[in-house]
Structure formats: structure tokens, C-alpha cells
Amino acid sequence: MIVQGDVFFVRIQNIPGESKKVTRDERGFIIAEGEATGHAHVIHDDIELYEKDSVLFIKTEKTVEVRHEEHHPVTLDPGIWKVGIVREYDPFLEEIRMVKD
Amino acid sequence: MMTDDIEKIIDDWGSETFFKGDGIDEEHLEEGIAWLYSSGLESRPHVLILDSPLACQIELNRMEKKGLQKYLSSAASPEAWQRIKSFMFSFSGTEAWCNTLPVVKTAQSIARLCALDRLITGNIQDAVTKRTIRFHKFSDDNLLNRFSKIVFYDFMCRSVLAARERSTSRKVQGHAGGINIHYLKHYMDFLRTGCFLSLFFQGLALISRRPKRVRFDGSGRLHADGEAAIEWRDGWKLFYLNGVLVPEEVAVTPAAQLDPGVILREGNVEVRREIVRKIGIERLIQKLGGKVVDSWKGYELITLDIPGMGTKPTYLKMRNPSIGTYHVEGVPPRITTCREALSWRVGGLKWNPKQLT
């Protein structure tokens, strides 16, 4: 597992079937974006990014770097990675939600 | 008339309700009320315009104390009001009604406005009841109350009129005849005179002005940090943060000066959430003396003891290794160790990161 703030990457074997390809925008491949701050976890290198049921999957043939404004970069080795978002619990609402910094 | 048109109508009534200020066109208001009453075969009532919904409720309570209970209870005139309604709204099942219903139901912003309507009327009732005075239910179909109905009538009116303009065939005109357009338009004109909420009795109509000022956030929620979100002419105010009604102290006190102990006195979970959001959980933990129940590799698991809460809010305190700042995140209260908390954060996976930034 590789962790960058509220985003973590877990190596898997295959991209799930029926995943849809996600295109790069002008900032690069956006892996996760904060609602309040506008900060984003971004990959500038060429990768293949897929999405299924709101979960992202990264396929890369070379080592790539994930960047974020408030965290040092992390590197992903060649392979397939599932992107996870850290969750937190709100004891006042008694509900679980995804952390979005 | 299409979906775009309904959104415009919703915007129009939203603006009419919240952004027109507290002015009242008294002449047309009284004419409108006289017309409503005459439709119910009632004589023209005395019209009392008051500055806020609270002022209306206080006035009614004062009248009750003066021994006018009989006058008020017998004066609700349900038969008259029913006559008015049946005269005006007897179009259920007409083609226009059937065409209008799905359009209004699927309009995106109507649900938000209806929720706003329910929130404000509910909050007004709560605020009145807290003053230990009796709450009198506002009459049906006012500007604020039953938002969806007004939008429905307006859209149907305009649809029928547009159909009339497009066709001179007897068929279309016949369908239009199922709806008393004249009455609906008259009723909407009455609402546009500045009536926010009303209480109709036999011989007496109490009208509340619209608010002087209403503030929303970018998501359309009632919100004003540092001041009232709704303010009426007589100084009555309601305070909201992110759509949640909060005590004045919570809304107006700057975050840095707000006593974290205020959360201990608050029983409503949504208000508590807004207090946490405003003060910041870090400061709250610091001020309320969070108890560290486990430590591991620089992580701390902290619980708060808040009277009245069945469980102890539990937080994991951690350091951002990249920039050195600390922050806390909530975890379920059943968690008792930092390692459990870290694993829970990542969906139950074993916490053993090869890189952590």
C-alpha cells in the first residue's frame, strides 16, 4: 500500500471488466480532488486511468509520480493500482464519509 | 411550456419570497383578501399587517388572553376556506393538471425549495413554542407555505394560456375551461403583494410581512456566519449555518471567541456538527480535554466525553509527514487502538504503507 494523505494505492492484478477510460484534463490525470481546498492528487505522466462504480484504477507501464500540493510525491511502479479514499466517521451525525482534503 | 420554463417559475417564486424585501402593497393586498373572502361567501375582514410571523403569533396569543378565544376558534371558518379552495382548485384530473404534474415533479430545484419551505415553517413554529406561547397554524397556501402548489398552479396557468394562444380550436379552449384561470391568477397576484404568511379568521386576517433580508450560501442553504440569515422588520431573527438553525451565540460569535463548552449544552446533533465545523475539532479537543486512550508511532487515539451523548466521539490524531501539521479524523467509537483506527480508515486493509507522505 502507498499512501498520500487521504488517498491510498493498492496493487491489483486486473482492471475490472466494464471499467470506463478516464481522460486527462489540462492539469493531468486527476486521481482525487478536495472539495474545500481545490487541491488535487494528480499524475502528469502518461498512464491509463479507468473508473468503475466511482473507483479509479491506474495502469502504468513505467514508474509514475503522484503529486499533491500538501504532500510529498509518491511513486507507483509499473502495474495496475486501485485507488482508495480514506474514510472517516462523524460521531455527531453517526455516519461514515470519505475524507476530502 | 417545458422543463426550462418550470425552473424559471421556481426561480421567480423563490425570488418573490426571499429577495423582494419587506414592503407590502397594502391596497392590492386588502383587495386580494376581500376577493378571497368573498369567494368563500365571507364578508370583508379587518386586515392586520404585522412585521413578522412571530408578531402574528404574539398578537393572536394576546387576543386569546383578552378573552377572544371563542372569536378565534370559531372564526377559522373552515367551510369558507373549503369553498374558496374548491372553487379555485377543482381541476384535479383535467388534462392540464395531468400534463403539469410530471413536469413539476421532475423539476430539479422544486425539492430544494419545498425543503426550505418545510424548514422555515418548522423553525418558526419551534421558535414560537420556545417562547411558551401557543402556536397557531398558518393558513394553507401562503407564499412560503406549500411552495410546490404555487409553482404548480403558476405553471399550469401559463401552460393553459400558452395553449390558448397557439390554438383557437374549441377543444383546447374546452380543456382550459376545466381550470379557473381567472381565480388562479387573482390568487397569485394576491401573493405577489408581499404577504409572507397569513392567518385567516372570520372578520380578521393577520398578515406577516416577508423578511427584510435572507442570506444563503452558494449551495442555496440558509447560511450567515456572524449575523442572522433571516431578519424581519421588527428585529426578529433566525440564525443558520450551512442550512441548520443554530442559536444566535453560535452564529454571531467569531470562531476564535466561541466557547467550545457550548457543544456540551447543545442537544441537537446537527447543531453540534455546525459547532464542530465552526470551532474546529482540534481546538475542541484541546479545550474540552480529550483523553488519549492509545498511542502508537506518533499516532494518538483520543476520546471526548460529552454529556448526553450515548457514545464517546473518538478521533485519530496524526501528523502530515510532508508538512508537519497535525490533524484529527473521526473513527467509530468501538475502535480502541491506533492500529485498528488506521486499518479502518483504509477500508479494513492491513496498515503497512511502503510509502507515506
CSV table of C-alpha atoms in Angstrom, one decimal:
chain,number,residue,atom,x,y,z
A,1,MET,CA,0.0,0.0,0.0
A,2,ILE,CA,1.1,3.5,-0.8
A,3,VAL,CA,-0.5,6.4,1.0
A,4,GLN,CA,-0.5,10.1,0.1
A,5,GLY,CA,-2.7,12.0,2.5
A,6,ASP,CA,-6.3,10.8,2.1
A,7,VAL,CA,-5.6,8.7,-1.0
A,8,PHE,CA,-4.1,5.2,-1.0
A,9,PHE,CA,-3.0,2.9,-3.8
A,10,VAL,CA,-3.2,-0.9,-3.6
A,11,ARG,CA,-1.6,-3.1,-6.3
A,12,ILE,CA,-4.1,-5.4,-8.0
A,13,GLN,CA,-3.9,-7.9,-10.9
A,14,ASN,CA,-6.5,-6.8,-13.4
A,15,ILE,CA,-8.6,-3.8,-14.3
A,16,PRO,CA,-12.3,-4.8,-13.5
A,17,GLY,CA,-14.4,-5.6,-16.6
A,18,GLU,CA,-16.6,-2.8,-17.9
A,19,SER,CA,-14.4,-0.1,-16.5
A,20,LYS,CA,-14.6,3.1,-18.4
A,21,LYS,CA,-11.5,5.0,-19.5
A,22,VAL,CA,-11.0,8.4,-18.0
A,23,THR,CA,-9.3,11.1,-20.0
A,24,ARG,CA,-6.6,13.6,-18.8
A,25,ASP,CA,-7.7,17.2,-18.3
A,26,GLU,CA,-5.5,20.3,-18.6
A,27,ARG,CA,-3.9,19.6,-15.2
A,28,GLY,CA,-3.1,15.9,-15.9
A,29,PHE,CA,-4.9,12.8,-14.7
A,30,ILE,CA,-6.9,13.8,-11.6
A,31,ILE,CA,-6.9,11.0,-9.0
A,32,ALA,CA,-8.8,12.8,-6.3
A,33,GLU,CA,-9.8,16.4,-5.7
A,34,GLY,CA,-10.5,18.3,-2.4
A,35,GLU,CA,-13.9,20.0,-2.3
A,36,ALA,CA,-12.9,22.7,0.2
A,37,THR,CA,-9.3,23.4,-0.9
A,38,GLY,CA,-9.3,22.6,-4.6
A,39,HIS,CA,-6.1,20.7,-4.1
A,40,ALA,CA,-5.7,17.6,-6.2
A,41,HIS,CA,-3.8,14.3,-6.4
A,42,VAL,CA,-2.5,14.4,-9.9
A,43,ILE,CA,-0.4,12.3,-12.3
A,44,HIS,CA,1.2,14.2,-15.1
A,45,ASP,CA,2.9,11.2,-16.7
A,46,ASP,CA,1.1,9.1,-19.3
A,47,ILE,CA,-1.0,6.4,-17.8
A,48,GLU,CA,-4.2,4.6,-18.5
A,49,LEU,CA,-6.9,5.7,-16.0
A,50,TYR,CA,-10.2,3.7,-15.6
A,51,GLU,CA,-13.3,4.2,-13.5
A,52,LYS,CA,-15.9,1.7,-12.3
A,53,ASP,CA,-18.6,2.4,-9.7
A,54,SER,CA,-16.8,5.6,-8.7
A,55,VAL,CA,-13.5,3.7,-8.0
A,56,LEU,CA,-10.4,4.6,-10.1
A,57,PHE,CA,-7.8,2.2,-11.4
A,58,ILE,CA,-4.4,3.1,-12.8
A,59,LYS,CA,-2.5,1.1,-15.4
A,60,THR,CA,1.1,2.2,-15.9
A,61,GLU,CA,4.0,0.7,-17.9
A,62,LYS,CA,6.6,2.8,-16.2
A,63,THR,CA,7.1,4.3,-12.8
A,64,VAL,CA,5.0,7.4,-12.4
A,65,GLU,CA,4.7,10.1,-9.7
A,66,VAL,CA,1.6,11.3,-7.9
A,67,ARG,CA,1.7,14.9,-6.9
A,68,HIS,CA,-0.3,16.9,-4.4
A,69,GLU,CA,0.1,20.5,-3.1
A,70,GLU,CA,0.4,19.5,0.6
A,71,HIS,CA,2.1,16.1,0.4
A,72,HIS,CA,5.5,14.9,-0.9
A,73,PRO,CA,5.1,12.9,-4.2
A,74,VAL,CA,4.7,9.2,-4.1
A,75,THR,CA,5.8,6.8,-6.9
A,76,LEU,CA,3.8,4.0,-8.4
A,77,ASP,CA,5.8,1.2,-10.1
A,78,PRO,CA,4.6,-0.4,-13.3
A,79,GLY,CA,1.5,-2.4,-12.9
A,80,ILE,CA,-2.2,-2.0,-12.0
A,81,TRP,CA,-3.3,0.0,-9.0
A,82,LYS,CA,-6.6,0.5,-7.3
A,83,VAL,CA,-7.2,4.0,-5.9
A,84,GLY,CA,-8.8,4.1,-2.4
A,85,ILE,CA,-10.0,7.2,-0.5
A,86,VAL,CA,-9.6,7.2,3.3
A,87,ARG,CA,-12.8,7.2,5.2
A,88,GLU,CA,-13.7,9.0,8.5
A,89,TYR,CA,-16.6,8.8,10.9
A,90,ASP,CA,-18.7,11.7,12.0
A,91,PRO,CA,-19.8,10.9,15.6
A,92,PHE,CA,-22.3,13.7,15.7
A,93,LEU,CA,-24.1,12.5,12.6
A,94,GLU,CA,-23.2,8.9,13.2
A,95,GLU,CA,-22.2,8.5,9.5
A,96,ILE,CA,-19.2,7.4,7.5
A,97,ARG,CA,-17.8,9.6,4.8
A,98,MET,CA,-14.8,9.9,2.5
A,99,VAL,CA,-12.1,12.3,3.6
A,100,LYS,CA,-11.7,15.1,1.1
A,101,ASP,CA,-8.9,17.5,2.0
B,1,MET,CA,-44.0,25.1,-21.7
B,2,MET,CA,-41.1,22.8,-20.9
B,3,THR,CA,-38.8,21.9,-18.1
B,4,ASP,CA,-36.7,25.1,-18.6
B,5,ASP,CA,-39.9,27.1,-18.0
B,6,ILE,CA,-40.7,25.4,-14.7
B,7,GLU,CA,-37.2,26.2,-13.5
B,8,LYS,CA,-37.8,29.9,-14.3
B,9,ILE,CA,-41.1,29.8,-12.5
B,10,ILE,CA,-39.4,28.2,-9.4
B,11,ASP,CA,-36.7,30.9,-9.5
B,12,ASP,CA,-39.4,33.6,-9.9
B,13,TRP,CA,-41.3,32.4,-6.8
B,14,GLY,CA,-38.0,31.9,-4.8
B,15,SER,CA,-37.1,35.5,-5.6
B,16,GLU,CA,-40.6,36.7,-4.8
B,17,THR,CA,-40.4,35.0,-1.4
B,18,PHE,CA,-36.9,35.8,-0.3
B,19,PHE,CA,-35.4,38.7,-2.2
B,20,LYS,CA,-38.1,41.3,-2.6
B,21,GLY,CA,-37.6,42.9,0.8
B,22,ASP,CA,-40.4,43.5,3.4
B,23,GLY,CA,-42.5,46.0,1.5
B,24,ILE,CA,-46.2,45.4,1.1
B,25,ASP,CA,-48.6,46.7,-1.5
B,26,GLU,CA,-51.3,47.3,1.1
B,27,GLU,CA,-54.0,48.4,-1.3
B,28,HIS,CA,-53.8,45.3,-3.5
B,29,LEU,CA,-53.3,43.1,-0.5
B,30,GLU,CA,-56.5,44.2,1.0
B,31,GLU,CA,-58.3,43.9,-2.3
B,32,GLY,CA,-56.9,40.4,-2.7
B,33,ILE,CA,-58.0,39.3,0.8
B,34,ALA,CA,-61.5,40.8,0.2
B,35,TRP,CA,-61.7,38.8,-3.0
B,36,LEU,CA,-60.6,35.6,-1.3
B,37,TYR,CA,-63.2,36.1,1.5
B,38,SER,CA,-65.9,36.9,-1.0
B,39,SER,CA,-65.2,33.7,-2.8
B,40,GLY,CA,-65.9,31.9,0.4
B,41,LEU,CA,-69.1,33.9,0.9
B,42,GLU,CA,-67.4,35.7,3.9
B,43,SER,CA,-67.6,39.4,4.5
B,44,ARG,CA,-64.5,41.6,4.0
B,45,PRO,CA,-62.3,41.1,7.1
B,46,HIS,CA,-60.3,43.6,9.1
B,47,VAL,CA,-56.7,43.2,7.8
B,48,LEU,CA,-53.8,43.4,10.3
B,49,ILE,CA,-50.4,43.6,8.8
B,50,LEU,CA,-47.6,42.6,11.2
B,51,ASP,CA,-43.9,42.8,10.8
B,52,SER,CA,-43.0,39.1,11.3
B,53,PRO,CA,-44.6,35.6,11.8
B,54,LEU,CA,-43.6,35.9,15.4
B,55,ALA,CA,-45.5,39.2,15.8
B,56,CYS,CA,-48.6,37.5,14.3
B,57,GLN,CA,-48.4,34.7,16.9
B,58,ILE,CA,-47.9,37.1,19.8
B,59,GLU,CA,-50.9,39.1,18.6
B,60,LEU,CA,-53.1,36.0,18.5
B,61,ASN,CA,-51.9,35.0,22.0
B,62,ARG,CA,-52.7,38.5,23.2
B,63,MET,CA,-56.2,38.3,21.8
B,64,GLU,CA,-56.7,34.9,23.5
B,65,LYS,CA,-55.7,36.4,26.8
B,66,LYS,CA,-58.2,39.2,26.3
B,67,GLY,CA,-60.9,36.5,26.1
B,68,LEU,CA,-61.3,36.3,22.4
B,69,GLN,CA,-60.8,32.5,22.2
B,70,LYS,CA,-64.3,32.0,21.0
B,71,TYR,CA,-63.9,34.6,18.4
B,72,LEU,CA,-60.7,33.0,17.1
B,73,SER,CA,-61.6,29.3,17.4
B,74,SER,CA,-65.0,29.8,15.7
B,75,ALA,CA,-63.5,32.2,13.2
B,76,ALA,CA,-61.2,29.8,11.4
B,77,SER,CA,-64.1,29.4,9.0
B,78,PRO,CA,-63.1,26.1,7.5
B,79,GLU,CA,-66.2,25.9,5.5
B,80,ALA,CA,-65.5,29.2,3.8
B,81,TRP,CA,-61.9,28.3,3.2
B,82,GLN,CA,-63.0,25.0,1.7
B,83,ARG,CA,-65.4,26.8,-0.6
B,84,ILE,CA,-62.6,29.0,-1.8
B,85,LYS,CA,-60.4,26.1,-2.4
B,86,SER,CA,-63.0,24.0,-4.3
B,87,PHE,CA,-63.9,27.0,-6.4
B,88,MET,CA,-60.3,27.7,-7.3
B,89,PHE,CA,-58.6,24.3,-7.4
B,90,SER,CA,-61.2,22.0,-8.7
B,91,PHE,CA,-59.1,20.9,-11.7
B,92,SER,CA,-57.7,17.6,-10.4
B,93,GLY,CA,-57.8,15.1,-13.3
B,94,THR,CA,-58.1,17.7,-16.0
B,95,GLU,CA,-55.7,17.3,-18.9
B,96,ALA,CA,-53.8,20.4,-17.9
B,97,TRP,CA,-53.4,19.0,-14.4
B,98,CYS,CA,-52.2,15.7,-15.7
B,99,ASN,CA,-49.8,17.4,-18.0
B,100,THR,CA,-48.4,19.7,-15.3
B,101,LEU,CA,-47.9,17.1,-12.6
B,102,PRO,CA,-44.9,15.2,-14.1
B,103,VAL,CA,-43.2,18.4,-15.2
B,104,VAL,CA,-43.4,19.8,-11.7
B,105,LYS,CA,-42.4,16.5,-10.0
B,106,THR,CA,-39.2,16.2,-12.1
B,107,ALA,CA,-38.2,19.9,-11.7
B,108,GLN,CA,-34.8,19.8,-10.1
B,109,SER,CA,-35.0,22.8,-7.8
B,110,ILE,CA,-38.5,22.3,-6.5
B,111,ALA,CA,-37.5,19.7,-3.9
B,112,ARG,CA,-34.9,22.1,-2.5
B,113,LEU,CA,-37.4,24.9,-2.3
B,114,CYS,CA,-40.0,22.7,-0.7
B,115,ALA,CA,-37.4,21.5,1.9
B,116,LEU,CA,-36.6,25.1,2.6
B,117,ASP,CA,-40.3,25.8,3.0
B,118,ARG,CA,-40.7,23.0,5.5
B,119,LEU,CA,-37.5,24.0,7.3
B,120,ILE,CA,-38.5,27.6,7.8
B,121,THR,CA,-42.1,27.0,8.8
B,122,GLY,CA,-41.0,24.3,11.2
B,123,ASN,CA,-38.3,26.6,12.7
B,124,ILE,CA,-40.8,29.4,13.1
B,125,GLN,CA,-43.1,27.0,14.9
B,126,ASP,CA,-40.3,25.9,17.2
B,127,ALA,CA,-39.2,29.4,17.9
B,128,VAL,CA,-42.7,30.4,18.8
B,129,THR,CA,-43.2,27.4,21.0
B,130,LYS,CA,-40.0,28.1,22.8
B,131,ARG,CA,-41.4,31.4,23.9
B,132,THR,CA,-44.1,29.4,25.7
B,133,ILE,CA,-46.9,30.9,23.7
B,134,ARG,CA,-49.4,28.9,21.7
B,135,PHE,CA,-48.7,28.4,18.1
B,136,HIS,CA,-51.5,29.0,15.6
B,137,LYS,CA,-51.1,27.1,12.4
B,138,PHE,CA,-50.7,29.4,9.4
B,139,SER,CA,-53.4,29.3,6.8
B,140,ASP,CA,-52.8,27.0,3.9
B,141,ASP,CA,-51.4,28.1,0.5
B,142,ASN,CA,-49.4,31.1,1.5
B,143,LEU,CA,-46.4,32.5,-0.2
B,144,LEU,CA,-43.9,30.4,1.8
B,145,ASN,CA,-46.2,27.6,2.8
B,146,ARG,CA,-46.9,25.0,0.1
B,147,PHE,CA,-44.3,26.3,-2.3
B,148,SER,CA,-44.8,23.4,-4.6
B,149,LYS,CA,-48.5,24.1,-5.0
B,150,ILE,CA,-47.9,27.7,-6.0
B,151,VAL,CA,-45.3,26.7,-8.6
B,152,PHE,CA,-47.8,24.0,-9.8
B,153,TYR,CA,-50.6,26.5,-10.2
B,154,ASP,CA,-48.5,29.0,-11.9
B,155,PHE,CA,-47.0,26.5,-14.4
B,156,MET,CA,-50.5,25.2,-15.2
B,157,CYS,CA,-51.9,28.7,-15.7
B,158,ARG,CA,-49.1,29.6,-18.1
B,159,SER,CA,-49.4,26.3,-19.9
B,160,VAL,CA,-53.1,26.7,-20.5
B,161,LEU,CA,-52.7,30.3,-21.6
B,162,ALA,CA,-49.9,29.3,-24.0
B,163,ALA,CA,-52.1,26.6,-25.4
B,164,ARG,CA,-54.9,29.1,-25.9
B,165,GLU,CA,-52.6,31.4,-27.8
B,166,ARG,CA,-51.4,28.5,-30.0
B,167,SER,CA,-54.7,27.2,-31.0
B,168,THR,CA,-58.2,28.6,-31.5
B,169,SER,CA,-59.8,25.2,-31.6
B,170,ARG,CA,-62.7,24.6,-29.4
B,171,LYS,CA,-61.1,21.5,-28.0
B,172,VAL,CA,-58.1,23.3,-26.4
B,173,GLN,CA,-60.4,26.1,-25.1
B,174,GLY,CA,-62.7,23.5,-23.7
B,175,HIS,CA,-59.8,21.9,-21.7
B,176,ALA,CA,-58.8,25.3,-20.4
B,177,GLY,CA,-62.4,25.7,-19.1
B,178,GLY,CA,-61.7,23.0,-16.6
B,179,ILE,CA,-59.5,25.4,-14.7
B,180,ASN,CA,-60.5,28.7,-13.3
B,181,ILE,CA,-57.6,30.7,-14.7
B,182,HIS,CA,-59.0,33.9,-13.6
B,183,TYR,CA,-59.1,32.8,-10.0
B,184,LEU,CA,-55.6,31.3,-10.0
B,185,LYS,CA,-54.2,34.5,-11.5
B,186,HIS,CA,-56.0,36.6,-9.0
B,187,TYR,CA,-54.7,34.4,-6.2
B,188,MET,CA,-51.1,34.7,-7.4
B,189,ASP,CA,-51.5,38.4,-7.7
B,190,PHE,CA,-52.6,38.5,-4.1
B,191,LEU,CA,-49.4,36.5,-3.1
B,192,ARG,CA,-47.2,38.9,-5.0
B,193,THR,CA,-48.4,41.9,-2.9
B,194,GLY,CA,-45.8,40.9,-0.2
B,195,CYS,CA,-47.7,38.5,2.0
B,196,PHE,CA,-45.3,36.0,3.6
B,197,LEU,CA,-47.6,34.0,5.9
B,198,SER,CA,-51.2,34.6,6.8
B,199,LEU,CA,-53.8,33.6,9.3
B,200,PHE,CA,-57.4,33.9,8.2
B,201,PHE,CA,-60.3,34.2,10.6
B,202,GLN,CA,-63.9,35.3,10.3
B,203,GLY,CA,-63.7,39.0,10.2
B,204,LEU,CA,-59.9,39.1,10.7
B,205,ALA,CA,-56.9,38.4,8.5
B,206,LEU,CA,-53.4,38.6,10.0
B,207,ILE,CA,-50.6,39.0,7.5
B,208,SER,CA,-46.9,38.7,8.1
B,209,ARG,CA,-44.5,40.7,6.0
B,210,ARG,CA,-41.8,39.0,4.1
B,211,PRO,CA,-38.3,39.0,5.7
B,212,LYS,CA,-36.3,42.2,5.4
B,213,ARG,CA,-33.2,40.1,4.5
B,214,VAL,CA,-32.4,36.5,3.7
B,215,ARG,CA,-29.0,35.1,3.2
B,216,PHE,CA,-28.0,31.8,1.5
B,217,ASP,CA,-24.7,30.1,0.8
B,218,GLY,CA,-23.5,29.1,-2.7
B,219,SER,CA,-25.4,25.8,-2.4
B,220,GLY,CA,-28.8,27.6,-1.7
B,221,ARG,CA,-28.7,26.7,2.0
B,222,LEU,CA,-29.7,29.3,4.6
B,223,HIS,CA,-26.4,30.5,5.9
B,224,ALA,CA,-24.8,33.5,7.6
B,225,ASP,CA,-21.7,33.3,9.8
B,226,GLY,CA,-21.6,36.3,12.1
B,227,GLU,CA,-25.1,37.5,11.5
B,228,ALA,CA,-28.7,36.5,11.1
B,229,ALA,CA,-29.7,34.5,8.0
B,230,ILE,CA,-33.3,35.7,8.2
B,231,GLU,CA,-34.2,39.0,9.6
B,232,TRP,CA,-37.7,40.7,9.8
B,233,ARG,CA,-38.6,44.3,10.1
B,234,ASP,CA,-39.4,44.1,13.9
B,235,GLY,CA,-35.9,42.7,14.6
B,236,TRP,CA,-36.9,39.1,14.9
B,237,LYS,CA,-34.1,37.0,13.5
B,238,LEU,CA,-33.3,33.4,12.7
B,239,PHE,CA,-29.7,32.2,12.6
B,240,TYR,CA,-28.5,29.4,10.3
B,241,LEU,CA,-25.1,27.8,9.5
B,242,ASN,CA,-25.0,25.6,6.4
B,243,GLY,CA,-28.8,25.2,6.4
B,244,VAL,CA,-29.0,24.4,10.1
B,245,LEU,CA,-30.9,26.6,12.6
B,246,VAL,CA,-28.4,27.4,15.3
B,247,PRO,CA,-28.5,29.5,18.5
B,248,GLU,CA,-27.6,33.2,18.0
B,249,GLU,CA,-24.5,32.8,20.1
B,250,VAL,CA,-23.1,30.1,17.7
B,251,ALA,CA,-23.8,32.1,14.6
B,252,VAL,CA,-22.7,35.5,15.6
B,253,THR,CA,-19.6,34.8,17.8
B,254,PRO,CA,-16.4,34.7,15.9
B,255,ALA,CA,-15.0,31.2,15.8
B,256,ALA,CA,-11.9,32.1,17.8
B,257,GLN,CA,-14.0,33.5,20.6
B,258,LEU,CA,-16.7,30.8,20.7
B,259,ASP,CA,-16.6,28.9,23.9
B,260,PRO,CA,-16.1,25.2,23.0
B,261,GLY,CA,-18.2,24.3,26.0
B,262,VAL,CA,-21.3,25.5,24.1
B,263,ILE,CA,-21.3,22.0,22.5
B,264,LEU,CA,-21.9,20.5,25.9
B,265,ARG,CA,-25.1,22.4,26.3
B,266,GLU,CA,-26.4,21.6,22.8
B,267,GLY,CA,-28.6,18.5,22.4
B,268,ASN,CA,-29.2,18.6,18.6
B,269,VAL,CA,-26.7,16.6,16.6
B,270,GLU,CA,-26.8,18.8,13.6
B,271,VAL,CA,-26.2,21.9,15.6
B,272,ARG,CA,-23.3,20.1,17.3
B,273,ARG,CA,-21.9,19.3,13.9
B,274,GLU,CA,-22.0,23.0,13.0
B,275,ILE,CA,-20.3,24.0,16.2
B,276,VAL,CA,-17.6,21.5,15.5
B,277,ARG,CA,-17.3,22.8,12.0
B,278,LYS,CA,-17.0,26.4,13.2
B,279,ILE,CA,-14.7,25.9,16.1
B,280,GLY,CA,-12.6,23.2,14.6
B,281,ILE,CA,-12.2,19.7,16.1
B,282,GLU,CA,-8.6,20.3,17.1
B,283,ARG,CA,-9.5,23.3,19.2
B,284,LEU,CA,-12.5,21.5,20.6
B,285,ILE,CA,-10.4,18.5,21.7
B,286,GLN,CA,-7.8,20.8,23.2
B,287,LYS,CA,-10.4,22.9,25.1
B,288,LEU,CA,-12.6,20.0,26.2
B,289,GLY,CA,-9.7,18.0,27.4
B,290,GLY,CA,-9.8,15.0,25.1
B,291,LYS,CA,-8.5,11.8,26.7
B,292,VAL,CA,-5.7,9.9,24.9
B,293,VAL,CA,-6.6,6.2,25.1
B,294,ASP,CA,-3.9,4.8,22.8
B,295,SER,CA,-0.6,5.9,21.3
B,296,TRP,CA,1.4,4.2,18.5
B,297,LYS,CA,4.3,5.5,16.3
B,298,GLY,CA,3.2,9.1,16.8
B,299,TYR,CA,-0.5,8.5,16.3
B,300,GLU,CA,-2.9,9.2,19.2
B,301,LEU,CA,-6.5,7.9,19.7
B,302,ILE,CA,-8.5,10.4,21.6
B,303,THR,CA,-12.0,10.3,23.1
B,304,LEU,CA,-14.2,13.1,24.1
B,305,ASP,CA,-16.6,12.8,27.0
B,306,ILE,CA,-19.7,14.8,26.0
B,307,PRO,CA,-22.6,14.7,28.5
B,308,GLY,CA,-25.8,13.4,26.9
B,309,MET,CA,-24.1,11.6,24.1
B,310,GLY,CA,-24.5,7.8,24.2
B,311,THR,CA,-21.1,7.2,22.8
B,312,LYS,CA,-17.8,8.9,23.2
B,313,PRO,CA,-16.7,10.7,20.0
B,314,THR,CA,-13.4,9.1,19.0
B,315,TYR,CA,-10.6,10.7,16.9
B,316,LEU,CA,-7.3,9.7,15.5
B,317,LYS,CA,-4.7,12.4,15.7
B,318,MET,CA,-2.0,12.2,13.1
B,319,ARG,CA,0.8,14.2,11.6
B,320,ASN,CA,1.2,15.1,8.0
B,321,PRO,CA,4.7,13.8,7.4
B,322,SER,CA,5.2,16.1,4.4
B,323,ILE,CA,4.4,19.5,6.1
B,324,GLY,CA,4.4,18.6,9.8
B,325,THR,CA,0.9,19.7,10.6
B,326,TYR,CA,-1.4,17.7,12.9
B,327,HIS,CA,-5.0,16.9,12.2
B,328,VAL,CA,-7.7,14.7,13.6
B,329,GLU,CA,-10.2,12.4,11.9
B,330,GLY,CA,-13.2,10.7,13.4
B,331,VAL,CA,-13.4,7.0,13.7
B,332,PRO,CA,-16.2,4.8,15.0
B,333,PRO,CA,-16.3,4.8,18.8
B,334,ARG,CA,-15.9,1.0,19.0
B,335,ILE,CA,-12.3,1.4,17.9
B,336,THR,CA,-9.8,1.3,20.8
B,337,THR,CA,-6.3,1.3,19.3
B,338,CYS,CA,-4.5,3.4,16.8
B,339,ARG,CA,-3.7,0.4,14.6
B,340,GLU,CA,-7.4,-0.5,14.5
B,341,ALA,CA,-8.2,3.1,13.5
B,342,LEU,CA,-5.6,3.2,10.8
B,343,SER,CA,-6.8,-0.1,9.3
B,344,TRP,CA,-10.5,1.1,9.5
B,345,ARG,CA,-9.5,4.3,7.6
B,346,VAL,CA,-8.3,2.3,4.6
B,347,GLY,CA,-11.3,0.0,4.5
B,348,GLY,CA,-10.0,-2.7,6.8
B,349,LEU,CA,-6.8,-3.3,5.0
B,350,LYS,CA,-3.6,-4.0,7.0
B,351,TRP,CA,-1.9,-0.7,7.7
B,352,ASN,CA,1.7,-1.2,6.4
B,353,PRO,CA,2.4,1.5,3.9
B,354,LYS,CA,5.5,1.3,1.8
B,355,GLN,CA,5.4,5.0,1.1
B,356,LEU,CA,3.5,7.5,3.3
B,357,THR,CA,3.5,11.2,2.6
